[in-house]
DNA sequence: TAGGCCATCTGGTCCT
DNA sequence: AGGACCAGATGGCCTA
């Protein structure tokens, strides 16, 4: 896609075209030696200019190609890091591939849930934590046995029906609580959070992504 | 077929 | 000057 600046540059390039200067047409008076020398000089200058502009174009093109290459590489590295992150996030089935945005939001929640687990463990050192439960959240067409409601289609209802501890979702101003806050659509992730209290995961900062068990 | 997700290209901006 | 980072545009692929 030709960009505007490049187009403008091409136009400027054409305005300096040698041939357009040469064929002015019409009968001419016999050329004086000085005039001939000047003409040759202009011609040389024009050719030089055209050559240097072509070289400039080539240079710009090669810089762009290199920049594209770097950008592609950068995005590949970013995606590799995202893949590593996916690798440490528990999903079910295991080969479920979260989208980029799902990965980031789930990671956010996961970290939050782990932090909450630690905090609660410190608050109640003598009380044993609830037994680990798996959170199975289905993608469309892939319902877990429990058949939880869809957070996308009915996020509000399951939020309101959830336990009072869900207030954690909205009490933190830095933690958007609803799917609307994220501009999120009906897509549903499929997560299995092994060893985490389901309550914590459901009430995480990104709780709109997690329906009740 | 519309919408979501993604990779890639591109130009602009900032930093070293 | 060159590289990193960013956001917008575009087109391809996939799914409901």
Short mmCIF file of C-alpha atoms (C1' of nucleotides) in Angstrom, two decimals:
data_model
loop_
_atom_site.label_atom_id
_atom_site.label_comp_id
_atom_site.label_asym_id
_atom_site.label_seq_id
_atom_site.Cartn_x
_atom_site.Cartn_y
_atom_site.Cartn_z
CA UNK A 1 0.00 0.00 0.00
CA UNK A 2 1.65 3.22 -1.06
CA UNK A 3 1.75 5.66 1.77
CA UNK A 4 1.01 9.32 1.32
CA UNK A 5 4.51 10.60 2.12
CA UNK A 6 6.01 8.13 -0.31
CA UNK A 7 3.55 9.22 -2.95
CA UNK A 8 4.43 12.83 -2.36
CA UNK A 9 8.06 11.93 -2.60
CA UNK A 10 7.47 10.19 -5.93
CA UNK A 11 5.73 13.26 -7.28
CA UNK A 12 8.64 15.42 -6.25
CA UNK A 13 10.89 12.95 -7.90
CA UNK A 14 8.97 13.23 -11.16
CA UNK A 15 9.05 17.01 -11.06
CA UNK A 16 12.80 16.78 -11.18
CA UNK A 17 12.76 14.37 -14.10
CA UNK A 18 15.49 15.02 -16.65
CA UNK A 19 13.54 14.09 -19.77
CA UNK A 20 10.76 16.52 -19.03
CA UNK A 21 13.28 19.31 -18.97
CA UNK A 22 14.93 18.33 -22.21
CA UNK A 23 12.08 18.12 -24.69
CA UNK A 24 10.90 21.72 -24.53
CA UNK A 25 10.51 21.60 -28.38
CA UNK A 26 10.47 24.44 -30.98
CA UNK A 27 13.23 25.90 -33.19
CA UNK A 28 16.31 27.01 -31.34
CA UNK A 29 18.93 29.63 -32.03
CA UNK A 30 22.48 28.35 -32.65
CA UNK A 31 23.91 27.40 -29.29
CA UNK A 32 26.75 29.43 -27.86
CA UNK A 33 29.73 27.47 -26.38
CA UNK A 34 28.84 28.71 -22.86
CA UNK A 35 25.23 27.66 -23.35
CA UNK A 36 26.27 24.23 -24.53
CA UNK A 37 28.52 23.79 -21.54
CA UNK A 38 25.72 24.85 -19.22
CA UNK A 39 23.32 22.47 -20.89
CA UNK A 40 25.72 19.57 -20.51
CA UNK A 41 26.27 20.48 -16.89
CA UNK A 42 22.52 20.58 -16.23
CA UNK A 43 22.14 17.25 -17.98
CA UNK A 44 24.87 15.73 -15.85
CA UNK A 45 23.33 17.22 -12.73
CA UNK A 46 19.93 15.88 -13.70
CA UNK A 47 21.27 12.41 -14.29
CA UNK A 48 23.16 12.53 -11.03
CA UNK A 49 20.05 13.67 -9.25
CA UNK A 50 17.93 10.93 -10.77
CA UNK A 51 20.57 8.41 -9.85
CA UNK A 52 20.85 9.69 -6.29
CA UNK A 53 17.08 9.73 -5.91
CA UNK A 54 16.91 6.19 -7.16
CA UNK A 55 19.63 5.32 -4.70
CA UNK A 56 17.71 7.11 -1.98
CA UNK A 57 14.60 5.16 -2.89
CA UNK A 58 16.56 1.93 -2.76
CA UNK A 59 18.07 2.94 0.55
CA UNK A 60 14.69 3.75 2.03
CA UNK A 61 13.29 0.51 0.70
CA UNK A 62 16.08 -1.54 2.20
CA UNK A 63 15.67 0.26 5.53
CA UNK A 64 11.95 -0.49 5.45
CA UNK A 65 12.59 -4.14 4.67
CA UNK A 66 15.04 -4.32 7.56
CA UNK A 67 12.59 -2.58 9.86
CA UNK A 68 9.86 -5.01 8.80
CA UNK A 69 12.18 -7.88 9.56
CA UNK A 70 12.94 -6.51 13.01
CA UNK A 71 9.30 -5.88 13.70
CA UNK A 72 8.40 -9.42 12.63
CA UNK A 73 11.12 -10.74 14.91
CA UNK A 74 9.94 -8.59 17.77
CA UNK A 75 6.40 -9.89 17.41
CA UNK A 76 7.69 -13.45 17.24
CA UNK A 77 9.52 -12.91 20.52
CA UNK A 78 6.43 -11.41 22.02
CA UNK A 79 4.40 -14.41 20.90
CA UNK A 80 7.03 -16.79 22.26
CA UNK A 81 6.78 -15.09 25.64
CA UNK A 82 3.02 -15.35 25.43
CA UNK A 83 3.35 -19.05 24.67
CA UNK A 84 5.56 -19.49 27.72
CA UNK A 85 2.93 -17.77 29.76
CA UNK A 86 0.27 -20.08 28.31
CA UNK A 87 2.49 -22.97 29.29
CA UNK A 88 2.32 -22.17 32.98
CA UNK A 89 -1.37 -21.42 33.03
CA UNK A 90 -3.62 -24.36 33.81
CA UNK A 91 -6.15 -25.10 31.09
CA UNK A 92 -8.42 -27.97 30.36
CA UNK A 93 -8.12 -29.76 28.04
CA UNK A 94 -4.42 -29.19 28.21
CA UNK A 95 -4.07 -28.43 24.52
CA UNK A 96 -6.61 -25.64 24.72
CA UNK A 97 -5.00 -22.56 23.27
CA UNK A 98 -6.02 -19.35 24.89
CA UNK A 99 -6.12 -16.26 22.75
CA UNK A 100 -3.67 -13.50 23.56
CA UNK A 101 -6.16 -11.44 25.45
CA UNK A 102 -7.47 -14.47 27.32
CA UNK A 103 -3.94 -15.44 28.28
CA UNK A 104 -3.20 -12.01 29.71
CA UNK A 105 -6.46 -11.77 31.61
CA UNK A 106 -6.26 -15.28 32.91
CA UNK A 107 -2.68 -14.70 34.05
CA UNK A 108 -3.85 -11.57 35.81
CA UNK A 109 -6.54 -13.53 37.61
CA UNK A 110 -4.30 -16.46 38.31
CA UNK A 111 -1.68 -14.30 39.99
CA UNK A 112 -4.37 -12.52 41.92
CA UNK A 113 -5.86 -15.83 43.07
CA UNK A 114 -2.50 -17.16 44.15
CA UNK A 115 -1.84 -13.97 46.09
CA UNK A 116 -5.22 -14.24 47.77
CA UNK A 117 -4.50 -17.84 48.66
CA UNK A 118 -1.29 -16.79 50.35
CA UNK A 119 -2.96 -13.92 52.12
CA UNK A 120 -5.75 -16.12 53.46
CA UNK A 121 -3.30 -18.78 54.48
CA UNK A 122 -1.42 -16.20 56.51
CA UNK A 123 -4.59 -14.89 58.08
CA UNK A 124 -5.80 -18.34 59.12
CA UNK A 125 -2.68 -20.39 59.66
CA UNK A 126 -4.40 -23.05 61.73
CA UNK A 127 -7.41 -23.55 59.54
CA UNK A 128 -6.84 -25.95 56.71
CA UNK A 129 -7.57 -24.42 53.27
CA UNK A 130 -10.53 -25.80 51.39
CA UNK A 131 -9.76 -28.87 49.34
CA UNK A 132 -8.49 -28.07 45.86
CA UNK A 133 -11.16 -27.93 43.27
CA UNK A 134 -10.92 -27.80 39.55
CA UNK A 135 -12.57 -25.03 37.68
CA UNK A 136 -13.87 -26.24 34.41
CA UNK A 137 -15.10 -23.47 32.23
CA UNK A 138 -16.38 -24.53 28.86
CA UNK A 139 -15.88 -22.98 25.50
CA UNK A 140 -18.96 -22.90 23.38
CA UNK A 141 -19.96 -26.41 22.45
CA UNK A 142 -17.74 -27.89 25.10
CA UNK A 143 -19.75 -28.04 28.30
CA UNK A 144 -18.31 -29.34 31.49
CA UNK A 145 -20.33 -31.97 33.33
CA UNK A 146 -21.59 -29.35 35.74
CA UNK A 147 -22.75 -27.19 32.87
CA UNK A 148 -22.02 -23.73 34.28
CA UNK A 149 -23.74 -20.75 32.75
CA UNK A 150 -21.94 -18.72 30.19
CA UNK A 151 -20.15 -15.63 31.49
CA UNK A 152 -20.36 -14.00 28.15
CA UNK A 153 -24.04 -14.43 27.61
CA UNK A 154 -25.04 -13.99 31.20
CA UNK A 155 -22.11 -12.48 33.03
CA UNK A 156 -24.25 -10.13 35.05
CA UNK A 157 -26.59 -12.78 36.33
CA UNK A 158 -23.92 -15.13 37.50
CA UNK A 159 -22.03 -12.29 39.06
CA UNK A 160 -25.03 -11.18 41.02
CA UNK A 161 -25.86 -14.72 42.03
CA UNK A 162 -22.37 -15.41 43.25
CA UNK A 163 -21.23 -15.32 46.84
CA UNK A 164 -20.72 -12.04 48.77
CA UNK A 165 -16.99 -12.45 48.43
CA UNK A 166 -17.39 -11.37 44.84
CA UNK A 167 -17.42 -7.85 46.17
CA UNK A 168 -13.69 -8.16 45.86
CA UNK A 169 -14.23 -7.78 42.16
CA UNK A 170 -15.69 -4.36 42.36
CA UNK A 171 -14.04 -3.04 45.48
CA UNK A 172 -10.75 -2.62 43.73
CA UNK A 173 -10.93 0.34 41.36
CA UNK A 174 -8.02 -1.02 39.41
CA UNK A 175 -9.87 -4.22 38.78
CA UNK A 176 -12.55 -4.04 36.16
CA UNK A 177 -15.27 -6.43 37.15
CA UNK A 178 -17.58 -6.94 34.25
CA UNK A 179 -17.26 -8.19 30.74
CA UNK A 180 -18.43 -4.76 29.63
CA UNK A 181 -15.44 -3.22 31.36
CA UNK A 182 -13.27 -5.26 29.06
CA UNK A 183 -15.45 -4.82 26.05
CA UNK A 184 -15.60 -8.56 26.00
CA UNK A 185 -17.74 -10.60 23.70
CA UNK A 186 -19.42 -13.96 24.13
CA UNK A 187 -16.27 -16.02 23.72
CA UNK A 188 -15.65 -18.33 26.64
CA UNK A 189 -12.33 -19.66 27.84
CA UNK A 190 -11.89 -23.15 29.12
CA UNK A 191 -9.83 -23.16 32.23
CA UNK A 192 -8.97 -25.72 34.82
CA UNK A 193 -7.37 -24.20 37.85
CA UNK A 194 -5.92 -27.10 39.69
CA UNK A 195 -5.24 -26.67 43.35
CA UNK A 196 -6.84 -23.25 43.62
CA UNK A 197 -9.86 -22.53 45.68
CA UNK A 198 -12.56 -22.01 43.14
CA UNK A 199 -14.00 -19.15 45.13
CA UNK A 200 -10.81 -17.17 44.75
CA UNK A 201 -10.65 -17.68 41.07
CA UNK A 202 -14.23 -16.78 40.58
CA UNK A 203 -13.85 -13.61 42.55
CA UNK A 204 -10.64 -12.45 40.93
CA UNK A 205 -10.13 -9.05 39.37
CA UNK A 206 -11.06 -10.48 36.03
CA UNK A 207 -13.93 -12.38 37.57
CA UNK A 208 -16.22 -11.68 34.65
CA UNK A 209 -14.28 -14.31 32.82
CA UNK A 210 -15.19 -16.99 35.34
CA UNK A 211 -18.66 -18.35 35.80
CA UNK A 212 -19.71 -20.00 39.05
CA UNK A 213 -19.14 -23.66 39.55
"C1'" DT B 1 -21.61 -14.25 5.77
"C1'" DA B 2 -20.26 -11.53 9.75
"C1'" DG B 3 -17.19 -11.27 13.35
"C1'" DG B 4 -13.05 -12.58 15.93
"C1'" DC B 5 -8.24 -13.49 15.92
"C1'" DC B 6 -3.91 -13.16 13.97
"C1'" DA B 7 0.33 -11.93 11.16
"C1'" DT B 8 2.36 -8.55 8.61
"C1'" DC B 9 3.41 -4.05 6.78
"C1'" DT B 10 3.90 0.69 7.59
"C1'" DG B 11 4.91 5.39 9.30
"C1'" DG B 12 5.54 7.99 13.41
"C1'" DT B 13 7.88 8.78 17.75
"C1'" DC B 14 11.24 8.20 21.22
"C1'" DC B 15 15.66 6.70 22.81
"C1'" DT B 16 20.62 5.55 22.58
"C1'" DA C 1 21.57 7.31 12.27
"C1'" DG C 2 19.60 3.29 13.59
"C1'" DG C 3 16.83 0.46 16.56
"C1'" DA C 4 12.78 -0.31 19.63
"C1'" DC C 5 8.19 0.42 20.35
"C1'" DC C 6 3.59 1.56 19.09
"C1'" DA C 7 -0.83 1.92 16.74
"C1'" DG C 8 -3.46 1.81 12.45
"C1'" DA C 9 -4.48 -0.64 8.18
"C1'" DT C 10 -5.05 -4.73 5.64
"C1'" DG C 11 -5.89 -9.35 4.33
"C1'" DG C 12 -6.24 -14.35 5.48
"C1'" DC C 13 -8.21 -17.99 8.16
"C1'" DC C 14 -11.64 -19.94 11.07
"C1'" DT C 15 -16.09 -20.49 13.33
"C1'" DA C 16 -20.93 -19.75 14.60
#
